[in-house]
mmCIF file of C-alpha atoms and ligand atoms in Angstrom:
data_model
loop_
_atom_site.group_PDB
_atom_site.id
_atom_site.type_symbol
_atom_site.label_atom_id
_atom_site.label_comp_id
_atom_site.label_asym_id
_atom_site.label_seq_id
_atom_site.Cartn_x
_atom_site.Cartn_y
_atom_site.Cartn_z
ATOM 1 C CA MET A 1030 89.881 88.863 116.612
ATOM 2 C CA ASN A 1031 89.935 92.621 116.391
ATOM 3 C CA TYR A 1032 91.691 94.695 113.779
ATOM 4 C CA MET A 1033 93.070 98.219 113.642
ATOM 5 C CA GLU A 1034 92.850 99.060 109.956
ATOM 6 C CA ILE A 1035 92.254 97.809 106.441
ATOM 7 C CA LYS A 1036 94.533 99.790 104.180
ATOM 8 C CA LYS A 1037 93.656 99.738 100.492
ATOM 9 C CA TYR A 1038 96.164 100.678 97.753
ATOM 10 C CA ASP A 1039 99.090 100.093 100.131
ATOM 11 C CA ILE A 1040 102.482 100.278 98.391
ATOM 12 C CA ALA A 1041 104.724 99.990 101.469
ATOM 13 C CA ASN A 1042 104.195 96.460 102.756
ATOM 14 C CA GLY A 1043 105.051 94.075 99.938
ATOM 15 C CA PRO A 1044 105.467 94.248 96.169
ATOM 16 C CA GLY A 1045 103.055 96.284 94.046
ATOM 17 C CA VAL A 1046 99.755 97.742 95.157
ATOM 18 C CA ARG A 1047 98.132 95.652 97.888
ATOM 19 C CA THR A 1048 95.394 95.481 100.484
ATOM 20 C CA SER A 1049 96.874 95.392 103.996
ATOM 21 C CA LEU A 1050 95.137 94.228 107.150
ATOM 22 C CA PHE A 1051 96.513 95.459 110.489
ATOM 23 C CA VAL A 1052 95.274 93.064 113.179
ATOM 24 C CA SER A 1053 95.041 93.833 116.902
ATOM 25 C CA GLY A 1054 97.061 92.040 119.550
ATOM 26 C CA CYS A 1055 100.793 91.571 119.938
ATOM 27 C CA THR A 1056 102.724 90.097 122.861
ATOM 28 C CA HIS A 1057 106.239 90.964 121.623
ATOM 29 C CA HIS A 1058 106.260 94.552 122.871
ATOM 30 C CA CYS A 1059 109.378 95.515 120.917
ATOM 31 C CA LYS A 1060 111.144 98.639 122.119
ATOM 32 C CA GLU A 1061 110.092 101.609 119.929
ATOM 33 C CA CYS A 1062 107.469 99.569 118.085
ATOM 34 C CA PHE A 1063 105.941 101.551 115.187
ATOM 35 C CA ASN A 1064 102.402 100.635 116.258
ATOM 36 C CA PRO A 1065 102.101 100.139 120.071
ATOM 37 C CA GLU A 1066 98.377 100.942 120.099
ATOM 38 C CA SER A 1067 97.904 97.596 118.300
ATOM 39 C CA TRP A 1068 99.321 95.535 121.220
ATOM 40 C CA ASP A 1069 95.942 95.347 122.946
ATOM 41 C CA PHE A 1070 93.893 92.412 121.621
ATOM 42 C CA LYS A 1071 90.742 94.446 122.300
ATOM 43 C CA ALA A 1072 91.894 97.525 120.367
ATOM 44 C CA GLY A 1073 90.134 98.487 117.149
ATOM 45 C CA LYS A 1074 87.063 96.800 115.749
ATOM 46 C CA GLU A 1075 85.793 93.243 115.489
ATOM 47 C CA PHE A 1076 86.866 91.368 112.358
ATOM 48 C CA THR A 1077 83.753 89.795 110.815
ATOM 49 C CA GLU A 1078 82.444 88.356 107.529
ATOM 50 C CA LYS A 1079 81.791 91.935 106.439
ATOM 51 C CA GLU A 1080 85.503 92.766 106.626
ATOM 52 C CA ILE A 1081 86.388 89.552 104.751
ATOM 53 C CA ASP A 1082 84.017 90.602 101.954
ATOM 54 C CA GLU A 1083 85.454 94.133 101.965
ATOM 55 C CA ILE A 1084 89.004 92.801 101.571
ATOM 56 C CA ILE A 1085 87.994 90.328 98.858
ATOM 57 C CA GLU A 1086 86.224 93.084 96.929
ATOM 58 C CA SER A 1087 89.198 95.472 97.286
ATOM 59 C CA MET A 1088 91.483 92.859 95.732
ATOM 60 C CA ARG A 1089 89.358 92.331 92.633
ATOM 61 C CA PRO A 1090 91.219 94.720 90.220
ATOM 62 C CA ASP A 1091 94.107 93.150 88.292
ATOM 63 C CA TYR A 1092 96.535 95.814 89.528
ATOM 64 C CA ILE A 1093 96.102 94.687 93.151
ATOM 65 C CA LYS A 1094 98.978 92.263 93.572
ATOM 66 C CA GLY A 1095 98.013 90.708 96.879
ATOM 67 C CA LEU A 1096 97.154 90.832 100.549
ATOM 68 C CA THR A 1097 99.495 91.699 103.413
ATOM 69 C CA LEU A 1098 98.832 90.710 107.029
ATOM 70 C CA LEU A 1099 100.514 92.723 109.740
ATOM 71 C CA GLY A 1100 99.682 94.301 113.026
ATOM 72 C CA GLY A 1101 99.874 93.753 115.778
ATOM 73 C CA GLU A 1102 100.847 90.125 115.342
ATOM 74 C CA PRO A 1103 99.040 87.961 112.764
ATOM 75 C CA PHE A 1104 100.777 84.869 114.174
ATOM 76 C CA GLU A 1105 99.426 85.162 117.709
ATOM 77 C CA PRO A 1106 97.580 81.809 117.919
ATOM 78 C CA ALA A 1107 94.123 83.378 118.309
ATOM 79 C CA ASN A 1108 94.756 85.616 115.319
ATOM 80 C CA GLN A 1109 95.937 82.767 113.088
ATOM 81 C CA GLU A 1110 92.669 80.927 113.680
ATOM 82 C CA ALA A 1111 90.626 84.024 112.938
ATOM 83 C CA LEU A 1112 92.591 84.789 109.756
ATOM 84 C CA LEU A 1113 92.307 81.289 108.309
ATOM 85 C CA PRO A 1114 88.923 81.796 106.571
ATOM 86 C CA LEU A 1115 90.255 85.020 104.985
ATOM 87 C CA VAL A 1116 93.469 83.530 103.564
ATOM 88 C CA LYS A 1117 91.589 80.459 102.301
ATOM 89 C CA LYS A 1118 89.108 82.634 100.465
ATOM 90 C CA VAL A 1119 91.801 84.903 99.016
ATOM 91 C CA LYS A 1120 93.744 81.952 97.577
ATOM 92 C CA GLU A 1121 90.588 80.305 96.289
ATOM 93 C CA LEU A 1122 89.475 83.431 94.419
ATOM 94 C CA TYR A 1123 92.861 84.929 93.542
ATOM 95 C CA PRO A 1124 95.379 82.065 93.249
ATOM 96 C CA ASN A 1125 97.845 84.290 91.401
ATOM 97 C CA LYS A 1126 97.923 87.078 93.998
ATOM 98 C CA SER A 1127 100.431 86.768 96.809
ATOM 99 C CA ILE A 1128 99.852 86.748 100.548
ATOM 100 C CA TRP A 1129 102.599 88.378 102.614
ATOM 101 C CA ALA A 1130 102.694 88.403 106.410
ATOM 102 C CA PHE A 1131 104.828 90.207 108.970
ATOM 103 C CA SER A 1132 105.528 88.474 112.275
ATOM 104 C CA GLY A 1133 107.704 88.995 115.322
ATOM 105 C CA TYR A 1134 107.903 85.190 115.647
ATOM 106 C CA LEU A 1135 110.749 83.375 113.941
ATOM 107 C CA PHE A 1136 109.602 81.115 111.113
ATOM 108 C CA ASP A 1137 111.874 78.169 111.898
ATOM 109 C CA LYS A 1138 112.380 78.293 115.671
ATOM 110 C CA GLN A 1139 108.949 79.448 116.812
ATOM 111 C CA ILE A 1140 106.362 79.009 114.060
ATOM 112 C CA MET A 1141 107.449 75.652 112.585
ATOM 113 C CA ASP A 1142 109.251 74.089 115.552
ATOM 114 C CA VAL A 1143 106.754 75.084 118.219
ATOM 115 C CA MET A 1144 103.396 76.356 116.932
ATOM 116 C CA ALA A 1145 103.023 73.973 113.975
ATOM 117 C CA LYS A 1146 103.642 71.044 116.346
ATOM 118 C CA LYS A 1147 101.127 72.340 118.847
ATOM 119 C CA TYR A 1148 98.300 73.716 116.714
ATOM 120 C CA ASP A 1149 96.733 72.187 113.599
ATOM 121 C CA PHE A 1150 95.590 75.643 112.513
ATOM 122 C CA THR A 1151 99.216 76.815 112.243
ATOM 123 C CA LYS A 1152 99.991 74.000 109.784
ATOM 124 C CA ASP A 1153 96.938 75.051 107.814
ATOM 125 C CA PHE A 1154 97.533 78.811 108.040
ATOM 126 C CA ILE A 1155 101.165 78.686 106.935
ATOM 127 C CA LYS A 1156 100.181 76.836 103.723
ATOM 128 C CA TYR A 1157 98.467 80.012 102.515
ATOM 129 C CA ILE A 1158 101.326 82.425 103.231
ATOM 130 C CA ASP A 1159 103.676 83.046 100.300
ATOM 131 C CA VAL A 1160 106.167 85.327 101.996
ATOM 132 C CA LEU A 1161 106.887 85.956 105.662
ATOM 133 C CA VAL A 1162 108.934 88.830 107.041
ATOM 134 C CA ASP A 1163 109.951 87.485 110.442
ATOM 135 C CA GLY A 1164 111.637 88.594 113.647
ATOM 136 C CA GLU A 1165 110.967 91.208 116.302
ATOM 137 C CA PHE A 1166 111.936 94.804 115.649
ATOM 138 C CA HIS A 1167 115.341 95.511 117.224
ATOM 139 C CA ILE A 1168 115.909 99.230 117.629
ATOM 140 C CA GLU A 1169 119.672 98.604 117.930
ATOM 141 C CA GLU A 1170 119.620 97.146 114.401
ATOM 142 C CA LYS A 1171 117.246 99.693 112.869
ATOM 143 C CA ASP A 1172 118.134 100.291 109.224
ATOM 144 C CA LEU A 1173 116.017 102.223 106.753
ATOM 145 C CA SER A 1174 117.928 100.742 103.815
ATOM 146 C CA VAL A 1175 116.686 97.158 104.261
ATOM 147 C CA VAL A 1176 113.661 96.766 102.030
ATOM 148 C CA TYR A 1177 110.304 95.896 103.702
ATOM 149 C CA ARG A 1178 111.925 95.678 107.159
ATOM 150 C CA GLY A 1179 112.635 97.922 110.090
ATOM 151 C CA SER A 1180 115.762 96.258 111.447
ATOM 152 C CA ARG A 1181 118.573 94.157 110.017
ATOM 153 C CA ASN A 1182 117.773 91.014 112.022
ATOM 154 C CA GLN A 1183 114.466 90.587 110.180
ATOM 155 C CA ARG A 1184 114.331 88.159 107.269
ATOM 156 C CA ILE A 1185 112.187 87.842 104.139
ATOM 157 C CA ILE A 1186 111.304 84.173 103.754
ATOM 158 C CA ASP A 1187 109.893 82.268 100.801
ATOM 159 C CA VAL A 1188 107.458 80.192 102.847
ATOM 160 C CA GLN A 1189 106.280 77.831 100.123
ATOM 161 C CA LYS A 1190 109.807 76.935 99.023
ATOM 162 C CA SER A 1191 110.805 76.520 102.674
ATOM 163 C CA LEU A 1192 107.918 74.097 103.276
ATOM 164 C CA GLU A 1193 108.752 72.188 100.110
ATOM 165 C CA LYS A 1194 112.433 71.796 101.033
ATOM 166 C CA CYS A 1195 111.913 71.526 104.815
ATOM 167 C CA GLU A 1196 114.531 74.206 105.294
ATOM 168 C CA LEU A 1197 114.569 77.965 105.497
ATOM 169 C CA VAL A 1198 114.708 79.555 102.034
ATOM 170 C CA LEU A 1199 115.138 83.329 101.864
ATOM 171 C CA HIS A 1200 113.087 85.266 99.338
ATOM 172 C CA PRO A 1201 115.101 86.980 96.566
ATOM 173 C CA LYS A 1202 114.049 90.343 98.008
ATOM 174 C CA ASP A 1203 116.018 89.579 101.175
ATOM 175 C CA ALA A 1204 119.393 91.168 101.636
ATOM 176 C CA VAL A 1205 122.788 89.547 101.896
ATOM 177 C CA ARG A 1206 125.366 90.766 104.341
ATOM 178 C CA LEU A 1207 128.478 91.913 102.487
ATOM 179 C CA GLY A 1208 130.554 92.597 105.573
ATOM 180 C CA GLY A 1209 130.233 94.991 108.483
ATOM 181 C CA ASN A 1210 126.885 96.687 108.329
ATOM 182 C CA LYS A 1211 126.655 96.823 104.570
ATOM 183 C CA TRP A 1212 123.700 95.128 102.981
ATOM 184 C CA GLU A 1213 122.728 94.618 99.386
ATOM 185 C CA VAL A 1214 119.236 94.074 98.126
ATOM 186 C CA ASN A 1215 118.806 91.200 95.705
ATOM 187 C CA GLU A 1216 116.206 91.897 93.048
HETATM 188 S S1 LIG B 1324 106.128 92.518 116.618
HETATM 189 FE FE1 LIG B 1324 105.622 94.361 115.426
HETATM 190 S S2 LIG B 1324 103.686 95.122 116.323
HETATM 191 FE FE2 LIG B 1324 104.558 93.665 117.778
HETATM 192 S S3 LIG B 1324 105.732 94.955 119.203
HETATM 193 FE FE3 LIG B 1324 107.163 94.223 117.639
HETATM 194 S S4 LIG B 1324 107.174 95.854 116.066
HETATM 195 FE FE4 LIG B 1324 105.359 96.172 117.378
#
């Protein structure tokens, strides 16, 4: 797997101060994607043990609240496999720090119903993700007021609760539709 960037002290992609990894490769090709240079799986640099160590080290201070995986598409099958050693190590060393991921794939219809049935590594990978922001970016539904998302169709999912209950459980930071286009953020 290649990656585009490791962003330290990121405050935009999940709660608190985090380390964010932008992976290379995305097959969704959303119209007006914020990061089209990341679509190419060969873009950026190779992700190696050195980068895993760099991320682990960056997360050591108490004020770093977790790791965020985005891209590109962390849930492209090849990327999931490559990210597995990283998420395992993060949870082993920092069990109280959260792992967030952003994906254009839908958690229920594509990740659980298709990928998790096809690939053992998906079943493994998803166990380490605390929160998933899912869904492709829809320019027609772009909304700067929905926290952590670019468009209103995207959802913030509590992955661990969803796995426990075998049903989709939204994270409290998701928004609820109040009618029309009005959204409210639950804290
Ligand atoms: S899923 Fe994300 S990275 Fe991929 S095309 Fe859509 S907005 Fe861009």
